Coordinates of C-alpha atoms in Angstrom, one line a residue:
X156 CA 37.3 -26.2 -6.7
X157 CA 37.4 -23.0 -4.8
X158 CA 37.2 -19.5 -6.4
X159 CA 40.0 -17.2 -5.3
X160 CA 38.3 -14.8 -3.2
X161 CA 35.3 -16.8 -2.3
X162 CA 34.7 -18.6 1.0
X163 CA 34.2 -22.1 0.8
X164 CA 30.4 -22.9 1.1
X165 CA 29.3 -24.5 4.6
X166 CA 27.5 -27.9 4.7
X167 CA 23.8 -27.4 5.0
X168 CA 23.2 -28.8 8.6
X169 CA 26.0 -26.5 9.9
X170 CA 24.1 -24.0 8.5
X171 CA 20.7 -25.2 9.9
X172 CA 22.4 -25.6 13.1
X173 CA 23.5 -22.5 13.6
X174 CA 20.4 -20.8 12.1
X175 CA 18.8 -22.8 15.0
X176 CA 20.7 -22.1 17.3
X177 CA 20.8 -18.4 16.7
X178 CA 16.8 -17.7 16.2
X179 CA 16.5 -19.7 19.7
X180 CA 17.8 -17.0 22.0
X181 CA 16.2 -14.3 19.8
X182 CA 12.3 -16.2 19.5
X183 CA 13.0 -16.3 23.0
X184 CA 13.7 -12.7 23.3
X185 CA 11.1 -11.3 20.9
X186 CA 8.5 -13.6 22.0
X187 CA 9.3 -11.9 25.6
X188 CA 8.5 -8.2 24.1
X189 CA 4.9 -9.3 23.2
X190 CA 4.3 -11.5 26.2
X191 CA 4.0 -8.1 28.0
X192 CA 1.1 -7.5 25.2
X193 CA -0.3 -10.7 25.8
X194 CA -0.5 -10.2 29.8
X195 CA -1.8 -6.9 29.2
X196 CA -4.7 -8.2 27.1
X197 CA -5.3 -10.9 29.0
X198 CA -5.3 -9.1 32.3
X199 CA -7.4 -6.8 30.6
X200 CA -9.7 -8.7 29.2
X201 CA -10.3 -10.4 32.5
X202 CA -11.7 -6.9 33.9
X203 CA -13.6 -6.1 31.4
X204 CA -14.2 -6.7 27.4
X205 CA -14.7 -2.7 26.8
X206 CA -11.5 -2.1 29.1
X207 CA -10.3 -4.9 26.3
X208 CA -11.7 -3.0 23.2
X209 CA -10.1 0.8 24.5
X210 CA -6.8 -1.5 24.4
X211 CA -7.2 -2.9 21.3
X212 CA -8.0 0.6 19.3
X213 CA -5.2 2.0 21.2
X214 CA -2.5 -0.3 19.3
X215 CA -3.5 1.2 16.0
X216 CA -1.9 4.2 16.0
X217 CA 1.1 3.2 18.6
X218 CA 1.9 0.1 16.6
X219 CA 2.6 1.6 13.4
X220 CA 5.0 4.4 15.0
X221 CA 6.6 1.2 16.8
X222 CA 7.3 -0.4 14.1
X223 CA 8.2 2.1 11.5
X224 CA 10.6 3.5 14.4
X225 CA 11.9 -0.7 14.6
X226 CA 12.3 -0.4 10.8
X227 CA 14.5 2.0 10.9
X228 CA 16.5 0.4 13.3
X229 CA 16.9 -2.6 11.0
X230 CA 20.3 -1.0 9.4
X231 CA 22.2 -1.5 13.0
X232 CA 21.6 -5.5 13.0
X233 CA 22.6 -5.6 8.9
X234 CA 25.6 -2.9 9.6
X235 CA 26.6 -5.0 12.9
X236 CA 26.7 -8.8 11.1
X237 CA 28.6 -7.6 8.1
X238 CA 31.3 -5.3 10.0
X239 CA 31.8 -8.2 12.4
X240 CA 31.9 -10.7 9.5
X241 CA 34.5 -9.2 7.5
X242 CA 36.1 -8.7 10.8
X243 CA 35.9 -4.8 11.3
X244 CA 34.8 -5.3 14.8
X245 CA 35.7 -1.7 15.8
X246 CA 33.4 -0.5 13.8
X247 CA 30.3 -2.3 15.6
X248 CA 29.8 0.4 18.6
X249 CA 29.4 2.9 16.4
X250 CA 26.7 1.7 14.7
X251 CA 25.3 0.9 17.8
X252 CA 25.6 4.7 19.3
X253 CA 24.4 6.2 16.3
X254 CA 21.1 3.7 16.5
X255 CA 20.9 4.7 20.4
X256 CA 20.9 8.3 19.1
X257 CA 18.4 7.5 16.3
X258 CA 15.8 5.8 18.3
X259 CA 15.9 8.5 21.1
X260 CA 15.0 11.3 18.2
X261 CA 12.6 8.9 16.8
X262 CA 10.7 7.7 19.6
X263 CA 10.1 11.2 21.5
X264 CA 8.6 12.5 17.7
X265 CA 7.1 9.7 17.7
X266 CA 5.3 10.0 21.3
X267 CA 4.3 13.6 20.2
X268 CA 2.8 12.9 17.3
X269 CA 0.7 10.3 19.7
X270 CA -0.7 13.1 22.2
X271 CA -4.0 13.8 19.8
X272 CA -5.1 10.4 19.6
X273 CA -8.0 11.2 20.5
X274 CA -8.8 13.2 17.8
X275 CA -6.9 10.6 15.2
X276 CA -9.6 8.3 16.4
X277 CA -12.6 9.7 16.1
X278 CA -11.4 11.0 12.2
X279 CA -11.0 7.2 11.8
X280 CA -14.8 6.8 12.3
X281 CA -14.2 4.9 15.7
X282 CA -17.4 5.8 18.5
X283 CA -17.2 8.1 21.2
X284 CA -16.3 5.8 23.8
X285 CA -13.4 4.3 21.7
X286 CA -11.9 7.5 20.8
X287 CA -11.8 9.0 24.5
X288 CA -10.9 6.1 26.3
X289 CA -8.6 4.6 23.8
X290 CA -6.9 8.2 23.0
X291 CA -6.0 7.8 27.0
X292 CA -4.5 4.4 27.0
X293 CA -2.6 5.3 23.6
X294 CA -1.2 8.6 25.5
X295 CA 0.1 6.1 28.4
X296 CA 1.8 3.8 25.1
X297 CA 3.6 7.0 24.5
X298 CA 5.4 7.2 27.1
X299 CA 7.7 4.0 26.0
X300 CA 7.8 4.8 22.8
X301 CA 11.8 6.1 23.0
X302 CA 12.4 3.3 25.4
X303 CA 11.4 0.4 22.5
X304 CA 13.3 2.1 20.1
X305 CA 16.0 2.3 21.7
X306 CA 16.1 -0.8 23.3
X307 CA 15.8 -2.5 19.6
X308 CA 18.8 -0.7 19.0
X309 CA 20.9 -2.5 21.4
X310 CA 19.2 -5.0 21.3
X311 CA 19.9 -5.8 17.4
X312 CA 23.7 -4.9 18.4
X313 CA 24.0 -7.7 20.5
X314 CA 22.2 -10.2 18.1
X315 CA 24.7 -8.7 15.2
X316 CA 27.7 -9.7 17.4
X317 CA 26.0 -12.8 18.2
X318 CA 25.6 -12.0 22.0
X319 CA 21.8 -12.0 21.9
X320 CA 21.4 -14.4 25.1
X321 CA 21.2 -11.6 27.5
X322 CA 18.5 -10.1 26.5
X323 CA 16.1 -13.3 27.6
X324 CA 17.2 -12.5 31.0
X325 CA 16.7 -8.7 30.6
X326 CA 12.7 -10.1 29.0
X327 CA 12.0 -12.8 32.1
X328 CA 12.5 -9.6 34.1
X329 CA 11.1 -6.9 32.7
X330 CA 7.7 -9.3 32.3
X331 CA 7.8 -9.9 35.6
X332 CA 8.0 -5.7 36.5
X333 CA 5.3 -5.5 33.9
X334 CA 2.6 -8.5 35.7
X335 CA 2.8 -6.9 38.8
X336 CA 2.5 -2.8 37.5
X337 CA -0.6 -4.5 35.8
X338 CA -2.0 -6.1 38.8
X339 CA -1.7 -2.8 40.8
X340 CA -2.8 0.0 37.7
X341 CA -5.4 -2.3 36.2
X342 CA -7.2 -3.2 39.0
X343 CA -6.4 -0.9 41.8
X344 CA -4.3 -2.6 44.1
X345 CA -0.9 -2.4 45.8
X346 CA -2.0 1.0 46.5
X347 CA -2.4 2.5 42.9
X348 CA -5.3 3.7 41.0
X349 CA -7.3 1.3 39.3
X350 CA -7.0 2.1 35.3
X351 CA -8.1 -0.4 33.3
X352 CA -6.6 -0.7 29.7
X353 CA -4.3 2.6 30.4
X354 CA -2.7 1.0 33.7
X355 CA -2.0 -1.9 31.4
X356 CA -0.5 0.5 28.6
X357 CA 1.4 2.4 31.6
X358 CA 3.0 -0.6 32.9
X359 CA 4.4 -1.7 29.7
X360 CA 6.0 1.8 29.1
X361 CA 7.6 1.3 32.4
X362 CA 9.1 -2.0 31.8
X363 CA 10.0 -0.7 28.4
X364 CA 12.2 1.8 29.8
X365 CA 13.9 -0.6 32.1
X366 CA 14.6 -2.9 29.4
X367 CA 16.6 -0.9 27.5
X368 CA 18.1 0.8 30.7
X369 CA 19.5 -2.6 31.7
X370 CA 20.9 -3.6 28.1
X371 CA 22.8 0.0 27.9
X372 CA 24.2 -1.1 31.4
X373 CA 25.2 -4.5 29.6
X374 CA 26.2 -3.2 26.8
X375 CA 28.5 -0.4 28.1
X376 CA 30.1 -3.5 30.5
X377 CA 30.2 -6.5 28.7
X378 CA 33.7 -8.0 27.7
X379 CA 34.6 -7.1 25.2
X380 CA 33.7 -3.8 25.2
X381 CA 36.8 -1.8 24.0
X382 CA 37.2 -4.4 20.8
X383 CA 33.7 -3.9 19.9
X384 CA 34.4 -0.1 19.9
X385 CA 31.1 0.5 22.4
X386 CA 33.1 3.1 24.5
X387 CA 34.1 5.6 21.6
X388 CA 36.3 5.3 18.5
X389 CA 35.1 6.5 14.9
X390 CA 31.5 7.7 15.1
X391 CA 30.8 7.5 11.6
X392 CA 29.3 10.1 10.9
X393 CA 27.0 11.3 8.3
X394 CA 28.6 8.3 6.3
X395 CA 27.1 6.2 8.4
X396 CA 24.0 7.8 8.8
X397 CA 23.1 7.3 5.4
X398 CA 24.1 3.9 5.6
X399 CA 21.6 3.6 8.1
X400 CA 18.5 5.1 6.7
X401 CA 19.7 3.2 3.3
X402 CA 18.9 -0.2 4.8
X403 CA 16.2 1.4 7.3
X404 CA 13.9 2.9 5.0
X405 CA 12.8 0.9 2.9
X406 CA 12.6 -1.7 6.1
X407 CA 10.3 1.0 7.7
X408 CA 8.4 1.5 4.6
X409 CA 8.0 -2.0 4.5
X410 CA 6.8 -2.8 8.3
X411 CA 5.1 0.9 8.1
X412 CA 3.0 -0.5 4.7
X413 CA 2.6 -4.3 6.8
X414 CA 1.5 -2.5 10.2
X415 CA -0.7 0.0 8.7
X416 CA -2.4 -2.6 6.7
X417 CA -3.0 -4.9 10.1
X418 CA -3.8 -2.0 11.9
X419 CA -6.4 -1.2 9.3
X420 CA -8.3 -4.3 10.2
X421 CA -8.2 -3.3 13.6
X422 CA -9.9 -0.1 12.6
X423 CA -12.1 -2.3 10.6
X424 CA -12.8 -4.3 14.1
X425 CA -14.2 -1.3 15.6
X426 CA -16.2 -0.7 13.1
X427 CA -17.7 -4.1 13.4
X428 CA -18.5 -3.3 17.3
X429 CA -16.9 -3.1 20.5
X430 CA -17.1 -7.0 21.4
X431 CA -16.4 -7.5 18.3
X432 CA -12.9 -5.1 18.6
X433 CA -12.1 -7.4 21.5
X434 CA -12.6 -10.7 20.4
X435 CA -10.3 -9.3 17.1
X436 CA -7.7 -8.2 19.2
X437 CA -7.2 -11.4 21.1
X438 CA -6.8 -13.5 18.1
X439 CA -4.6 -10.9 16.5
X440 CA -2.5 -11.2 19.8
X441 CA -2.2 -14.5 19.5
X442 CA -1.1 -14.4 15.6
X443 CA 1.6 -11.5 16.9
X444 CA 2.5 -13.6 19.7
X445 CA 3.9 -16.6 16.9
X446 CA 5.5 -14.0 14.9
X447 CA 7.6 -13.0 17.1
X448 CA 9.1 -16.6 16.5
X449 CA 9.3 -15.5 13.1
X450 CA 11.3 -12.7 14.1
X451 CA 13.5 -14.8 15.6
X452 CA 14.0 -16.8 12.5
X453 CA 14.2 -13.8 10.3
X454 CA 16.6 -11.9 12.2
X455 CA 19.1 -15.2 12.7
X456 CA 18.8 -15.5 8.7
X457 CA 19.9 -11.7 8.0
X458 CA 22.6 -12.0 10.3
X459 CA 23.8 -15.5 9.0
X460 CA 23.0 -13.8 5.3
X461 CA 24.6 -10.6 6.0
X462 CA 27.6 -12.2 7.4
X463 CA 28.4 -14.7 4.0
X464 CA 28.2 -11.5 2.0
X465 CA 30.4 -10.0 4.2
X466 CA 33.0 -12.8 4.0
X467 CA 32.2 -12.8 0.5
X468 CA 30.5 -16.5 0.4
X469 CA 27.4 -16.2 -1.7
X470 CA 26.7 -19.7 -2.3
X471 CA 26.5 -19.3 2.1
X472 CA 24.4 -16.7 1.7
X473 CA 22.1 -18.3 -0.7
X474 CA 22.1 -21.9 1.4
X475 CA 21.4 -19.7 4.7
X476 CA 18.6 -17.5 3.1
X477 CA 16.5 -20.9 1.8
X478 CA 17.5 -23.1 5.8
X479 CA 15.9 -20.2 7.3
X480 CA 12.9 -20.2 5.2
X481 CA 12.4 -23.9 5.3
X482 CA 12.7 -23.8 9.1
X483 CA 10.3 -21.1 9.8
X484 CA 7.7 -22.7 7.7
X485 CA 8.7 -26.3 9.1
X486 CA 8.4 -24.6 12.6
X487 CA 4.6 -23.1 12.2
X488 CA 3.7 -26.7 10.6
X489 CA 4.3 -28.4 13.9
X490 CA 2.8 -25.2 16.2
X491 CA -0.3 -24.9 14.2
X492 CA -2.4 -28.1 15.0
X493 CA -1.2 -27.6 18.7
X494 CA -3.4 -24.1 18.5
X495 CA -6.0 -25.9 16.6
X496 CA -6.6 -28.9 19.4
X497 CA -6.3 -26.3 22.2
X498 CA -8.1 -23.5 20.5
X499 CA -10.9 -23.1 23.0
X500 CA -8.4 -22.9 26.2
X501 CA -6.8 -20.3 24.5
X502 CA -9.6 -18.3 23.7
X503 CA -10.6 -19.1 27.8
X504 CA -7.1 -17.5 28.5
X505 CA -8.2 -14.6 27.0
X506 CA -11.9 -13.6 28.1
X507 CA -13.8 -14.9 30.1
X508 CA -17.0 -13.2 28.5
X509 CA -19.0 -15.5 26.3
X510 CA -20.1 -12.7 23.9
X511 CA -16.2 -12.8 22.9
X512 CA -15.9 -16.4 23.4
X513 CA -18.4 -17.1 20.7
X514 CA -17.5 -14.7 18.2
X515 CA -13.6 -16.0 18.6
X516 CA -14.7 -19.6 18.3
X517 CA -15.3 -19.8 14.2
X518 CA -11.9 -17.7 13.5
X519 CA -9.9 -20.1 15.9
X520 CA -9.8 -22.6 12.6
X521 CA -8.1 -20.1 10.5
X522 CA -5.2 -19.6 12.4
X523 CA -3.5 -22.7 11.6
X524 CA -3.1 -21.1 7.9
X525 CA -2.2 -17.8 9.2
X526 CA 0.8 -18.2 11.1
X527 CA 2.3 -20.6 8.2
X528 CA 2.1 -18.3 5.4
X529 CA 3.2 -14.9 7.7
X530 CA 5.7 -16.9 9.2
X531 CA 7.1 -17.5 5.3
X532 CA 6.8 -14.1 4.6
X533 CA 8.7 -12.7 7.6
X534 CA 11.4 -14.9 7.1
X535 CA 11.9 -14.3 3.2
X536 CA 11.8 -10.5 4.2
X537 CA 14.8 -11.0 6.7
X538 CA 16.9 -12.8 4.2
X539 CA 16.9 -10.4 1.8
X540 CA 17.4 -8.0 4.2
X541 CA 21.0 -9.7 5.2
X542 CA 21.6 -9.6 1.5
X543 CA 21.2 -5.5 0.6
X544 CA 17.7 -6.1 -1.2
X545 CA 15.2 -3.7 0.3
X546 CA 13.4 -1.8 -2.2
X547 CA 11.5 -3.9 -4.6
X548 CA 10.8 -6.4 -1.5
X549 CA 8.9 -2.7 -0.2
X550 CA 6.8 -2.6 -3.1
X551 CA 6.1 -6.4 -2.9
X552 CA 4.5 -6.0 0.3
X553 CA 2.2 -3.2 -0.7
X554 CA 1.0 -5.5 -3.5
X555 CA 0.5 -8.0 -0.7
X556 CA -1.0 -6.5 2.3
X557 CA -2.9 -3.8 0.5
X558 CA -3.9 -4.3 -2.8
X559 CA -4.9 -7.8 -1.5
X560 CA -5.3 -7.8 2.4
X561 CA -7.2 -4.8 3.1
X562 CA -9.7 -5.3 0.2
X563 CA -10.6 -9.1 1.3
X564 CA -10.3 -8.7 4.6
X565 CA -13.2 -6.0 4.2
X566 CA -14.8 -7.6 1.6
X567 CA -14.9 -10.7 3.6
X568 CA -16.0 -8.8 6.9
X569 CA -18.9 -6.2 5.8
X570 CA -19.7 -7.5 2.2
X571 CA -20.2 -10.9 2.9
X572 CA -20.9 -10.5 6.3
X573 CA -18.2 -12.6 7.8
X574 CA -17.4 -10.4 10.9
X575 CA -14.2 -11.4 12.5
X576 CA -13.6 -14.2 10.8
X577 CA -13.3 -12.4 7.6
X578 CA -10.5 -10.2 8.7
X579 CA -8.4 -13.0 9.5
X580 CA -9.3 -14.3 5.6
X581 CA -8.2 -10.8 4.8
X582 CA -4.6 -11.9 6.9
X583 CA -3.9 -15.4 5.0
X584 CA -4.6 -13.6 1.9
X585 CA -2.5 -10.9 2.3
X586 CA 0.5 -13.0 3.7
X587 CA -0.3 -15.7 0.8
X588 CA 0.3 -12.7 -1.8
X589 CA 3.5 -11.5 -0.2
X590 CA 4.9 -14.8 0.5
X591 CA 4.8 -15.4 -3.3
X592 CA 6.0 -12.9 -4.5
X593 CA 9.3 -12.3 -2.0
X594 CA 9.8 -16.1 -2.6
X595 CA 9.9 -15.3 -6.6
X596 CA 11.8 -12.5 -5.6
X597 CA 14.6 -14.4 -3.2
X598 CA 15.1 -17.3 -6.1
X599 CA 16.2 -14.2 -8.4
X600 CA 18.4 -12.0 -6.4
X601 CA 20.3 -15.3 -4.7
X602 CA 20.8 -17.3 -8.8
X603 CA 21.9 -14.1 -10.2
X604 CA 24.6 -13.5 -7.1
X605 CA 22.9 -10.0 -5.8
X606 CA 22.6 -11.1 -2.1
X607 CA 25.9 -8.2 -1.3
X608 CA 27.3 -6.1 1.6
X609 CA 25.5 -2.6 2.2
X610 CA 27.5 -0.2 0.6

């Protein structure tokens, strides 16, 4: 019996189905952001495994402003899936401007705040050698730092209006752009000046900025347009503003908290030494590389949640929250014995020097673990997300990442003199933690009906 009001619930494989076959196009397209990473630290770590270590302590401080500027931008994907569910299509372009707008203020603050890294990294007990050549290639990550956020923006427009399929076209290039800048500023040729680990940072910043330069020429033309209200209409305002930075926040605080506790271990890495650093970073690549998968997944579960509660369907929104949960984790079952059987080709793909090679060998094992239980977490973060529930999942995943991460993941590396290893231990215990308790969390909210529209 239907309640008046209410939208009758979907069957469960439509709603797998199209979980599927939304996450595909956007695995696809956040896998193709950090494929840029990977050929960076691969081609990288090909010249040289200190060229490969100044890279790696140069993500610290750049990831974190990435993401918590990504965080922010959370609200336009949430805002965009509920106006369009609920049918306010008009309404969708102005999200999308303001977000532009947003991640043009954010990311050049952002990129100034970067400018000292040198400094930054030497306070964070890092050596001489990381600190000067890292605080260069972080200075050249600057540079893209408007571009990504920016470029989310639009990005998570088009995946809120379910038009995400562009933007794998928009990656295959902009990788391709990337490959050959790195070719020329890593290693000197085509005429440019050989840079190691900075070339590779300023390559990405380049192809950052054309990513989002061709989805703002998309955008602006696509059909449509004029329904979508991308061309002008009601700006929203302050109204909309604060609806913003209400779903954003805690999202940032969240990824901030997350990011600052990975980036920790990186800090950690250095500490360790500078092959060390570089055999860290190429397994932590790889672990970013699957969760961008998990991206995928969580972002096709807050749209699919945040459109039921904006049709007003919350038995939808309950049954698309758990499908995308069960598929991430069923998804990381299959992938992780593939990296377990061709764990030593990987680790070939990354380095070539056998200093690395051997200190990556033992760690390989873990990752199997790793990428099941961050996977979980991601996805259980995105569905309550789509439903409204932010703030309590924030301090969830300080409990997670660092009153249990950090402390093992040091514990593990110094005290019991694990090395790298132990700060992946750190990882699996931290995303064990906080898939636990956002699971707990996502069984409450979705019984007791508070999966609801953003006010």
């Amino acid at each position: 019996m239907s309640v008046p009001g209410v939208a009758a619930p979907a069957p469960l494989r439509q709603h797998l189905g199209e979980t599927l076959s939304l996450a595909a196009p956007v695995m696809v397209a956040r896998a193709g952001v950090l494929v840029m990473v990977v050929v960076d630290t691969v081609m990288t770590g090909l010249a040289a495994s200190d060229e490969l270590a100044f890279y790696a302590i140069a993500t610290a401080p750049f990831t974190l402003l990435m993401l918590l500027g990504i965080g922010l931008m959370t609200g336009v994907v949430v805002l965009v899936a509920q106006a369009a569910g609920a049918g306010r299509s008009a309404e969708c372009g102005a999200i999308w401007r303001m977000g532009v707008l947003d991640g043009l203020i954010l990311g050049g603050l952002g990129a100034l705040l970067l400018l000292p890294a040198e400094g930054m990294l030497r306070a964070l007990g890092q050596s001489e050698a990381l600190a000067v050549h890292g605080g260069e290639v972080t200075r050249m990550f600057a540079i893209g730092l408007p571009a990504v956020l920016m470029h989310t923006a639009t990005a998570f427009f088009l995946e809120g209006i379910r038009r995400p399929h562009v933007n794998i076209a928009v990656m295959v290039l902009a990788n391709l752009v990337n490959a050959l800048l790195n070719y020329g500023l890593i290693y000197g040729e085509l005429g440019l000046p050989a840079m190691g680990g900075a070339g590779a940072a300023l390559a990405t910043s380049i192809a950052r900025w054309f990513m989002f330069l061709a989805l703002l020429v998309y955008a602006w033309r696509m059909q449509g347009a004029e329904g979508f209200g991308v061309r002008g209409g009601s700006g929203g305002g302050l109204a909309l503003q604060r609806r913003l930075l209400a779903l954003g926040l805690p999202v940032a605080a969240a990824q901030g908290l997350e990011t600052a506790a990975f980036q920790m271990l990186t800090i950690f890495g250095g500490w360790l030494g500078t092959t060390q650093l570089a055999a860290y970073q190429a397994l932590n690549n790889l672990i970013a590389l699957v969760y961008m998968l998990t991206l995928g997944l969580s972002t096709a579960t807050a749209v699919r949640v945040g459109g039921a509660v904006g049709r007003n369907a919350p038995i939808d929104a309950r049954r698309a929250a758990w499908i995308g949960v069960a598929a991430g984790a069923g998804i990381m079952l299959l992938l992780g014995p593939v990296l377990l059987l061709f764990r030593e080709t990987i680790a070939q793909g990354y380095t070539n020097d056998p200093h690395v090679l051997l200190l990556m060998a033992p760690a390989m094992a873990l990752l199997a673990p790793v990428i099941i239980v961050d996977c979980t977490q991601g996805v259980l973060a995105g569905a309550l997300r789509g439903g409204s529930d932010v703030w309590i999942p924030t301090t969830l995943y300080v409990t997670g990442f660092w009153v249990v991460q950090v402390p093992v993941a040091w514990l593990c590396a110094f005290r019991l003199d694990l090395g790298v290893p132990g700060l992946l231990l750190g990882i699996l215990a931290g995303c064990t933690v906080a898939s636990l308790l956002l699971g707990t969390r996502l069984h409450l909210v979705a019984r007791s009906g508070r999966l609801v529209a953003a006010g």
